[in-house]
Amino acid sequence: MKYQVLATDYDGTIAFEGRVDQETVDALRRVRDAGAALLLVTGRELTDLFNTFDGIDLFDRVVAENGAVLYDPSTRQIDQLAAAPPPELVDRLTREQIPLSVGHSVVATVEPHEQAVIAAIHDLALDWHIVFNKGSIMALPAEVTKATGLRAALEALHLTAETTIAVGDAENDLVFLRCCGLAVAVANALPTVKAIADVVTEGARGAGVIELIEQWLSGAVDTVAVNQAREQSRSGSSAITSR
């Protein structure tokens, strides 16, 4: 196969309302059986993921917290790829009664609280940024994205972005879709994601991922050309380079 890796988002991509159906799990297992690698690239915190999804062991690596954490299901090792949340940021948002979830690095909330988070980052002079994900808001160190987390996962497995298929649906997926060999948007993806995708599935969420896997294993995606809109946007994104 031309592509050796499938890197997939979780919510809205393989999962619907937080759950992955058995048909999608079976399709992911076929990827492993074919000798390809599976990566989960999600904005969720690991604890939340563990409590929600019992199929984590299917994956060779899990990139969590939008690129800040790398997890190896085979060894249960957790590598923190980014700095812990600044206490002053958490304290300020807590005093302002902003609903928060605090992970190894991510500080997460929901719309419409993004302006409070932006103001706190500015006032505290932090080198942090916020990432949108369909109504969710994540604050992270400025250099941390799904692309940087994916790079760490690929390097750990001695694989490359050029041989990776990435599939997603939301704003925070754009950066890692841009830098992989093939970018796929499921049918329910945001228009901005579809605009740069090389392939848009007919099915939504898990059905779309199953569709992609069937086409991939049959060799049908090997000749898909890169979307010129994605090619042009790469210069403004965080690139993943081969080692």
Coordinates of C-alpha atoms in Angstrom, one line a residue, residues 43-229:
G43 CA -8.4 17.0 21.7
R44 CA -9.7 14.9 24.6
E45 CA -7.8 14.4 27.8
L46 CA -6.6 10.8 28.4
T47 CA -8.8 10.2 31.4
D48 CA -11.9 11.3 29.6
L49 CA -10.9 9.1 26.6
F50 CA -10.3 6.0 28.9
N51 CA -13.7 6.5 30.4
T52 CA -15.4 6.8 27.1
F53 CA -13.7 4.5 24.6
D54 CA -12.7 0.9 25.3
G55 CA -11.0 0.4 22.0
I56 CA -7.8 2.4 22.7
D57 CA -5.6 -0.7 22.5
L58 CA -6.4 -0.8 18.7
F59 CA -4.1 2.2 18.3
D60 CA -0.3 2.2 18.1
R61 CA -0.2 5.7 19.6
V62 CA -2.7 8.2 21.0
V63 CA -2.1 11.9 20.6
A64 CA -4.3 13.6 23.3
E65 CA -5.0 17.1 24.5
N66 CA -4.6 18.4 20.9
G67 CA -1.0 17.5 20.7
A68 CA 0.2 18.0 24.2
V69 CA 0.3 14.3 25.3
L70 CA 1.5 11.1 23.7
Y71 CA 0.2 7.7 25.0
D72 CA 1.5 4.2 24.1
P73 CA -1.3 1.7 24.7
S74 CA 1.1 -1.2 24.5
T75 CA 3.2 0.0 27.4
R76 CA 0.7 2.4 29.1
Q77 CA 3.5 5.1 28.9
I78 CA 2.3 8.7 29.0
D79 CA 4.7 11.3 27.6
Q80 CA 3.9 14.9 28.3
L81 CA 4.9 16.9 25.2
A82 CA 4.1 20.4 26.6
A83 CA 4.3 22.5 29.7
A84 CA 1.8 22.2 32.5
P85 CA -0.9 24.8 32.7
P86 CA 0.3 28.0 34.4
P87 CA -1.3 28.2 37.9
E88 CA -2.0 31.8 37.4
L89 CA -4.1 31.1 34.3
V90 CA -6.1 28.4 36.0
D91 CA -6.5 30.6 39.2
R92 CA -7.8 33.6 37.2
L93 CA -10.3 31.6 35.1
T94 CA -11.5 29.8 38.2
R95 CA -12.0 33.2 40.1
E96 CA -14.0 34.4 37.1
Q97 CA -16.1 31.2 37.3
I98 CA -15.3 30.0 33.9
P99 CA -16.1 26.3 33.6
L100 CA -12.8 24.5 33.1
S101 CA -11.3 21.1 32.5
V102 CA -7.5 21.0 33.2
G103 CA -5.3 18.3 31.8
H104 CA -1.6 17.6 31.7
S105 CA -1.3 20.8 29.6
V106 CA -4.6 21.8 28.1
V107 CA -7.0 24.2 29.8
A108 CA -10.4 23.6 28.2
T109 CA -13.8 25.4 28.3
V110 CA -16.6 26.0 25.9
E111 CA -18.0 28.9 23.9
P112 CA -18.8 31.7 24.7
H113 CA -15.9 31.9 27.2
E114 CA -13.2 32.3 24.6
Q115 CA -12.9 36.0 25.2
A116 CA -12.2 35.5 28.9
V117 CA -9.5 33.0 28.1
I118 CA -7.9 35.3 25.5
A119 CA -8.0 38.2 27.9
A120 CA -6.3 36.1 30.6
I121 CA -3.6 34.9 28.2
H122 CA -2.9 38.5 27.1
D123 CA -3.0 40.0 30.6
L124 CA -0.6 37.4 32.0
A125 CA 1.7 37.7 29.0
L126 CA 1.6 34.0 28.3
D127 CA 3.0 32.4 25.1
W128 CA -0.2 30.4 24.7
H129 CA -2.9 30.2 22.1
I130 CA -6.5 29.0 21.9
V131 CA -7.8 26.3 19.6
F132 CA -11.4 26.0 18.5
N133 CA -13.2 22.7 18.1
K134 CA -16.9 23.0 17.2
G135 CA -17.9 24.9 20.3
S136 CA -15.1 23.7 22.6
I137 CA -12.2 26.0 23.4
M138 CA -8.7 24.7 24.3
A139 CA -5.8 26.8 25.6
L140 CA -2.3 25.4 25.0
P141 CA 1.3 26.5 24.6
A142 CA 1.7 28.4 21.4
E143 CA 3.8 25.7 19.7
V144 CA 1.4 22.8 20.5
T145 CA -1.0 21.6 17.8
K146 CA -2.3 18.3 16.6
A147 CA 0.5 18.4 13.9
T148 CA 3.2 18.6 16.5
G149 CA 1.7 15.7 18.5
L150 CA 1.4 13.7 15.3
R151 CA 5.0 14.4 14.5
A152 CA 6.0 12.9 17.9
A153 CA 3.9 9.8 17.3
L154 CA 5.3 9.2 13.8
E155 CA 8.8 9.7 15.0
A156 CA 8.3 7.2 17.8
L157 CA 7.1 4.6 15.2
H158 CA 9.8 5.5 12.6
L159 CA 7.1 6.5 10.1
T160 CA 6.5 9.5 8.0
A161 CA 3.8 12.1 7.3
E162 CA 4.0 11.4 3.5
T163 CA 2.8 7.8 4.1
T164 CA 0.0 8.9 6.4
I165 CA -3.7 9.4 5.7
A166 CA -5.3 11.9 8.1
V167 CA -9.0 12.2 8.6
G168 CA -11.0 14.7 10.6
D169 CA -14.0 17.1 10.8
A170 CA -13.2 20.3 12.8
E171 CA -11.1 23.4 13.0
N172 CA -8.4 21.8 15.1
D173 CA -7.9 19.1 12.5
L174 CA -6.9 21.5 9.8
V175 CA -3.2 21.7 10.8
F176 CA -2.6 18.0 10.8
L177 CA -4.7 17.3 7.7
R178 CA -2.5 19.8 5.8
C179 CA 0.8 18.1 6.4
C180 CA -0.1 14.4 5.7
G181 CA 0.1 12.5 2.5
L182 CA -3.6 12.3 2.1
A183 CA -6.2 14.5 3.8
V184 CA -9.7 13.2 4.2
A185 CA -12.8 14.9 5.6
V186 CA -15.9 13.0 6.7
A187 CA -19.2 14.2 5.3
N188 CA -20.2 16.0 8.5
A189 CA -16.9 18.0 8.5
L190 CA -16.9 21.8 8.6
P191 CA -16.8 23.5 5.2
T192 CA -13.2 24.8 5.9
V193 CA -12.1 21.2 6.4
K194 CA -13.8 19.9 3.3
A195 CA -12.2 22.8 1.3
I196 CA -8.6 21.5 1.9
A197 CA -9.4 17.8 1.8
D198 CA -8.2 15.5 -1.0
V199 CA -11.1 13.3 -0.3
V200 CA -14.6 14.0 1.2
T201 CA -16.4 10.8 2.2
E202 CA -20.1 10.3 1.3
G203 CA -20.7 8.9 4.8
A204 CA -20.7 10.9 8.0
R205 CA -18.5 10.1 11.0
G206 CA -17.9 6.4 11.5
A207 CA -19.6 5.4 8.2
G208 CA -17.3 7.8 6.4
V209 CA -14.2 6.3 8.1
I210 CA -15.4 2.8 7.1
E211 CA -15.8 4.0 3.5
L212 CA -12.3 5.4 3.6
I213 CA -10.8 2.3 5.0
E214 CA -12.5 0.1 2.3
Q215 CA -11.2 2.4 -0.4
W216 CA -7.7 2.4 1.1
L217 CA -7.4 -1.3 1.5
S218 CA -8.6 -1.8 -2.1
G219 CA -5.9 0.6 -3.4
A220 CA -8.5 3.1 -4.7
V221 CA -6.9 6.1 -2.8
D222 CA -3.4 5.5 -4.0
T223 CA -3.9 7.7 -7.1
V224 CA -5.8 10.5 -5.5
A225 CA -4.2 13.9 -6.3
V226 CA -3.4 16.5 -3.6
N227 CA -6.0 19.2 -3.4
Q228 CA -4.4 22.4 -4.7
A229 CA -6.1 24.4 -1.9

